[in-house]
GROMACS .gro file of C-alpha atoms in nm:
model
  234
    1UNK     CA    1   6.508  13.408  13.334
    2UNK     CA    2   6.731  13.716  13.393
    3UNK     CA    3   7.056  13.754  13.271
    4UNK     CA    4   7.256  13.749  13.573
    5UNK     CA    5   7.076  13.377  13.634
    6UNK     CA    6   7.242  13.213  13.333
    7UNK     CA    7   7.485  12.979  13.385
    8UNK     CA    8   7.689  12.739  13.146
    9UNK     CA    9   7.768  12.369  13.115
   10UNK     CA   10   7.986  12.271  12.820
   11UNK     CA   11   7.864  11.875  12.670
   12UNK     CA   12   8.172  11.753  12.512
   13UNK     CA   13   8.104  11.473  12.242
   14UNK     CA   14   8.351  11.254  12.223
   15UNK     CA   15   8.231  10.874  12.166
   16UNK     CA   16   8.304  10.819  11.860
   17UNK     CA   17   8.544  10.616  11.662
   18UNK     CA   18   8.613  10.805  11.336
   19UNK     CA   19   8.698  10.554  11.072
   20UNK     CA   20   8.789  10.762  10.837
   21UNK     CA   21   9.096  10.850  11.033
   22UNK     CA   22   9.226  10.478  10.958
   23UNK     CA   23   9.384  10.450  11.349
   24UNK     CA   24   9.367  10.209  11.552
   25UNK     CA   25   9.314  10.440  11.786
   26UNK     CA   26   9.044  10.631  11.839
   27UNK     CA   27   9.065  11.017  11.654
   28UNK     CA   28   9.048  11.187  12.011
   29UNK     CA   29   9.285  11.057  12.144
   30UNK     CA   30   9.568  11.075  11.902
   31UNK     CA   31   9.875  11.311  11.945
   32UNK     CA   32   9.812  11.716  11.861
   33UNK     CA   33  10.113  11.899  11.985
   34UNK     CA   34  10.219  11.641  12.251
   35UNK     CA   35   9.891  11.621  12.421
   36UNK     CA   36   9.559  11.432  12.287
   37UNK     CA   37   9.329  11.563  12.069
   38UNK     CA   38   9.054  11.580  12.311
   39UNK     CA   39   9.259  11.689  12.616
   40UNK     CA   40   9.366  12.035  12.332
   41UNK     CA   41   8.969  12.059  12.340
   42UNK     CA   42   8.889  12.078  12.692
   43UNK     CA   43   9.155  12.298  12.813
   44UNK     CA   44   8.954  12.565  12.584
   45UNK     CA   45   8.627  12.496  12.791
   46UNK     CA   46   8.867  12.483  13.114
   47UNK     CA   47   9.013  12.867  13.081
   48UNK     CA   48   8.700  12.975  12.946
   49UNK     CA   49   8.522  13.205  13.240
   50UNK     CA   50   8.184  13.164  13.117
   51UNK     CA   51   8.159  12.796  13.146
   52UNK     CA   52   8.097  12.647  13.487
   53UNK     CA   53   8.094  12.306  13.433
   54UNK     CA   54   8.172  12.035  13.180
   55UNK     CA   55   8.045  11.691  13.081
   56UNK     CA   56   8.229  11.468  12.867
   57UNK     CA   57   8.090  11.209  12.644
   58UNK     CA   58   8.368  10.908  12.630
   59UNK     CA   59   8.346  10.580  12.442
   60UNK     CA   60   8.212  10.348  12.710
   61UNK     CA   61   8.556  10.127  12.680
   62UNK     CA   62   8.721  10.447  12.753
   63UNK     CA   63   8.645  10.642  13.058
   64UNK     CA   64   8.845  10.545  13.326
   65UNK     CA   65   9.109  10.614  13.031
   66UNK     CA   66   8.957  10.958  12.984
   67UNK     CA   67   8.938  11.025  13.405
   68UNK     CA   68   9.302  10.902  13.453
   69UNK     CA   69   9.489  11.027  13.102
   70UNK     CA   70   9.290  11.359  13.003
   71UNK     CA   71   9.075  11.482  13.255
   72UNK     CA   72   9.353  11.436  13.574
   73UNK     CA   73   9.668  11.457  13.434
   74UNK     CA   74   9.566  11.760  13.276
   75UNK     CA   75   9.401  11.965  13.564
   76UNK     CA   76   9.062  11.976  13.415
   77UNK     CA   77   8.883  12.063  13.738
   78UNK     CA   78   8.589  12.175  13.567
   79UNK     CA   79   8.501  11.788  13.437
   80UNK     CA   80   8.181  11.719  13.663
   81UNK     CA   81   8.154  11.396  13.481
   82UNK     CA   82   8.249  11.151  13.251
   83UNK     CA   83   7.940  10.911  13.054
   84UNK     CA   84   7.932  10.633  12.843
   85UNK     CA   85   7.872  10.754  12.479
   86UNK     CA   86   7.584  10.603  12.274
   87UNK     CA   87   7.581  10.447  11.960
   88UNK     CA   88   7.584  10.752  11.731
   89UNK     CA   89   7.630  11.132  11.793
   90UNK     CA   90   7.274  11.127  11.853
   91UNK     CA   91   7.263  10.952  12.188
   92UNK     CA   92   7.554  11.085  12.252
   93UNK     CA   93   7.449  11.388  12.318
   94UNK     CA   94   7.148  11.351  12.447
   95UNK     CA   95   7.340  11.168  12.749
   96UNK     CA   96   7.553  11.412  12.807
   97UNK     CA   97   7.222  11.636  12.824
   98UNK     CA   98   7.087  11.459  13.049
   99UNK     CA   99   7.339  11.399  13.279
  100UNK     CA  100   7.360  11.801  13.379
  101UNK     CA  101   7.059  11.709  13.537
  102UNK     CA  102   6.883  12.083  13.463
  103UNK     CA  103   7.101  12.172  13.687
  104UNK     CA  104   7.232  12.467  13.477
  105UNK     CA  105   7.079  12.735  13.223
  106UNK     CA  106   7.232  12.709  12.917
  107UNK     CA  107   7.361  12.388  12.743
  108UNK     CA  108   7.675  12.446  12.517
  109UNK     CA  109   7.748  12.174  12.279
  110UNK     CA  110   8.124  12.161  12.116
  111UNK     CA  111   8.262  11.855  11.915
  112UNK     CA  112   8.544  11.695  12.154
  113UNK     CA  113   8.739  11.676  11.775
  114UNK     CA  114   8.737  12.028  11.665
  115UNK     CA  115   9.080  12.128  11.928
  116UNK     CA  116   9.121  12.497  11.722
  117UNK     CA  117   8.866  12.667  11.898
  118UNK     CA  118   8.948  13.044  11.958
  119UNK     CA  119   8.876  13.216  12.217
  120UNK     CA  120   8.722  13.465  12.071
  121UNK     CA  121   8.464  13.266  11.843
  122UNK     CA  122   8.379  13.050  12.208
  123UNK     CA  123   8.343  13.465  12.354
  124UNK     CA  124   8.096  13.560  12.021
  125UNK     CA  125   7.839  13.225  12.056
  126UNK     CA  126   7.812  13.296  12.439
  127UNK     CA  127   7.724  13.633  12.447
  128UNK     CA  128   7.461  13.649  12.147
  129UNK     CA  129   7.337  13.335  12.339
  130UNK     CA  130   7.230  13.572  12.610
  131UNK     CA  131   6.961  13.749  12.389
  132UNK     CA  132   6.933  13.500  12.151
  133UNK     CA  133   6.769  13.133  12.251
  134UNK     CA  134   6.963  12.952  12.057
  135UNK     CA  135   7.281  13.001  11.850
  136UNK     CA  136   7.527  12.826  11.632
  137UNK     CA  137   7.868  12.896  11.468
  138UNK     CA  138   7.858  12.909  11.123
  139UNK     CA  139   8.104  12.999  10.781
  140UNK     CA  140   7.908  13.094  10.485
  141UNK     CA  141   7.981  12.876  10.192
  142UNK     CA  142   8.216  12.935   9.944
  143UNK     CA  143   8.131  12.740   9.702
  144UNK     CA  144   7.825  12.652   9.525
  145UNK     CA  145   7.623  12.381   9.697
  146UNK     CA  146   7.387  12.129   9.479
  147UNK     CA  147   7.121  11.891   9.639
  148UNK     CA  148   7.181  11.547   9.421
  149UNK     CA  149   6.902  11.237   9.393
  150UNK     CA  150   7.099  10.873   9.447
  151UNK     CA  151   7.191  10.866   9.090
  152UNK     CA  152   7.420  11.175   9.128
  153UNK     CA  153   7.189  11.363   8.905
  154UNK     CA  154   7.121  11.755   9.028
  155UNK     CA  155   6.775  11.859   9.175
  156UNK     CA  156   6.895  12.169   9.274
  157UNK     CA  157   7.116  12.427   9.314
  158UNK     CA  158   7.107  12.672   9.602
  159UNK     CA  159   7.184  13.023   9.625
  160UNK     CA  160   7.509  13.053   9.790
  161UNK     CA  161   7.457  13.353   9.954
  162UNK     CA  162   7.213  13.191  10.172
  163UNK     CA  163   7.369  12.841  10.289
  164UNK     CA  164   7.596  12.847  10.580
  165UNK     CA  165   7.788  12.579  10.680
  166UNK     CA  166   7.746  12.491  11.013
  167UNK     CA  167   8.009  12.435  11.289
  168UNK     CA  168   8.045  12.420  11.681
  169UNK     CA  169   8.013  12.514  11.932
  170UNK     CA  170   7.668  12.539  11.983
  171UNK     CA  171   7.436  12.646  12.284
  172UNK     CA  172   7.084  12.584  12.368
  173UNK     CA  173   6.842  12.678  12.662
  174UNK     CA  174   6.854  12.366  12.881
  175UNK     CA  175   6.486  12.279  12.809
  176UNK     CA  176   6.508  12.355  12.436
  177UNK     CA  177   6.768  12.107  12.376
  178UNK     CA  178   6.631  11.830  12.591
  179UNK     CA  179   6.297  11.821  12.461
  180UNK     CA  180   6.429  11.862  12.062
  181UNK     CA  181   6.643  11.514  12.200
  182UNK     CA  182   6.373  11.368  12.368
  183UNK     CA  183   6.136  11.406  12.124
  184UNK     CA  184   6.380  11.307  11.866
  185UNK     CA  185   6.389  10.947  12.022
  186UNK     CA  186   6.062  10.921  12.069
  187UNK     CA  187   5.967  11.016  11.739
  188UNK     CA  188   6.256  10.816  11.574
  189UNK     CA  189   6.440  11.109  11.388
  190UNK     CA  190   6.757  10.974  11.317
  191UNK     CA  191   7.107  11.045  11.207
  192UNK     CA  192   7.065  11.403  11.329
  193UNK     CA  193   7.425  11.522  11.313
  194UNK     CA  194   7.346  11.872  11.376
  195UNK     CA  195   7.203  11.976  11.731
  196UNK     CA  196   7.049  12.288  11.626
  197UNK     CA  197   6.833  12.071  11.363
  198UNK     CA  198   6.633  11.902  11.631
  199UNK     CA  199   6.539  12.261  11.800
  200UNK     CA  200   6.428  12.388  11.477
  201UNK     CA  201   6.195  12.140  11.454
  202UNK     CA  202   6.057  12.222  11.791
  203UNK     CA  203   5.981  12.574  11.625
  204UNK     CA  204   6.273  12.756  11.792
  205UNK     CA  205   6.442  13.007  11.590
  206UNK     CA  206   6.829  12.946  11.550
  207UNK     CA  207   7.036  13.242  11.505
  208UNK     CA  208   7.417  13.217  11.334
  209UNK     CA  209   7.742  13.352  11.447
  210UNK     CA  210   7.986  13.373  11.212
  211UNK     CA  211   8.258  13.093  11.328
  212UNK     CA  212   8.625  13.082  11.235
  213UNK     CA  213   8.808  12.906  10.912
  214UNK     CA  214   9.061  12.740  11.244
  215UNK     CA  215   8.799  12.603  11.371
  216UNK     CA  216   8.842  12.242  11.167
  217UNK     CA  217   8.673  11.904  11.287
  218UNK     CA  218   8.990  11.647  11.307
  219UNK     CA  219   8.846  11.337  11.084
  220UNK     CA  220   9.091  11.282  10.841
  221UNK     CA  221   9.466  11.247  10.836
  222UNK     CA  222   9.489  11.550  10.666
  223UNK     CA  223   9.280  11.715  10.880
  224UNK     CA  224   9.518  11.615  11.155
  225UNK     CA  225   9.844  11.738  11.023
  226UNK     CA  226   9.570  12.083  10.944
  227UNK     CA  227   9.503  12.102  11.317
  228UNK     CA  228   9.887  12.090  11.392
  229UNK     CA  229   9.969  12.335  11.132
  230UNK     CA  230   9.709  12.591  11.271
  231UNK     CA  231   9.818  12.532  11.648
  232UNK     CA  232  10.180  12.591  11.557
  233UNK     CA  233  10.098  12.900  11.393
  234UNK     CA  234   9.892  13.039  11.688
   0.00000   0.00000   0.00000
């Protein structure tokens, strides 16, 4: 595969429900600076060169909601299509996958709840991922991370300077990240809430780029009034 033959399609989950929000409304679709969460989202993957095409990932009760409210009324042309979601991140995904139907090189995977995306961290993840087979965004940790058993008792403690924690957006070779899904069915791995997970266990190596502190995942209230905050101040 040469260089010049890569192309991009951006999957957008977006399915879920986020109960720890404590809406009535589904967390995407809430109100961040006048427009919905996931509409902020998508208009990042819209001006962004490098992507050709997106898919969006929509509750299934949702998508002639997501057609009509996000995807038309805010001139996101680049919306090939809209799918049902699954029942957890997981399928998600993996639907969105395979609805690109191989037609395109490189599979980029971004939260549909994380709306601070910069530019320039979306710029850094694209162009490692065209030496690189797969990369993620990533902070390193600030703060000491222990591995507990279920009685809240430490087994161990890890060395800080190694653990990253890991963020989107994410991209994959096309055939890389459908395999690591299929297999993951197949083989029953569940609950796999990290993309990049599932390729490793295929064998491919992952490399990091180092994300941005702006670039939050809306599930909490707080979060929320976060995500406004750091759009304001933009």
């Amino acid at each position: 595969m040469t260089q010049a033959s890569l192309n991009t399609v951006a999957v957008i989950p977006a399915a879920g429900f986020g109960i720890r929000m404590k809406s009535k409304r589904a967390k995407q679709f809430l109100s961040l600076d006048g427009r919905p969460i996931l509409a902020v989202t998508l208009l990042h993957f819209q001006e962004c060169n490098e992507v050709d095409r997106i898919v969006l990932v929509a509750p299934s009760g949702d998508v002639d909601y997501c057609r009509e409210h996000i995807v038309e009324e805010f001139g996101l042309t680049k919306v090939e299509t809209i799918v049902p979601g699954g029942e957890r991140r997981q399928d998600s995904v993996r639907l969105g996958i395979q609805a690109t139907e191989g037609k395109f090189d490189r599979v980029l995977i971004h939260d549909g709840v994380r709306p601070v995306i910069e530019a320039a961290l979306l710029k850094r993840v694209l162009d490692a991922a065209r030496t690189h087979r797969a990369v993620i965004a990533a902070l390193p940790a600030k703060e000491t991370v222990k591995e507990v058993d279920d009685r809240g008792e430490v087994v161990r403690t890890y060395d800080r300077r190694r653990v990253w924690m890991v963020q989107t957006p994410q991209v994959f070779r096309y055939q890389d990240i459908l395999k690591a899904h299929t297999l993951a069915l197949a083989e029953g791995w569940e609950e796999a809430t990290d993309d990049a997970l599932l390729v490793e266990r295929l064998g491919v190596s992952v490399t990091i780029v180092e994300g941005s502190e702006k670039n939050i995942k809306v599930t909490t209230p707080y979060d929320l009034e976060l995500a406004r905050f750091l759009l304001s101040a933009s």
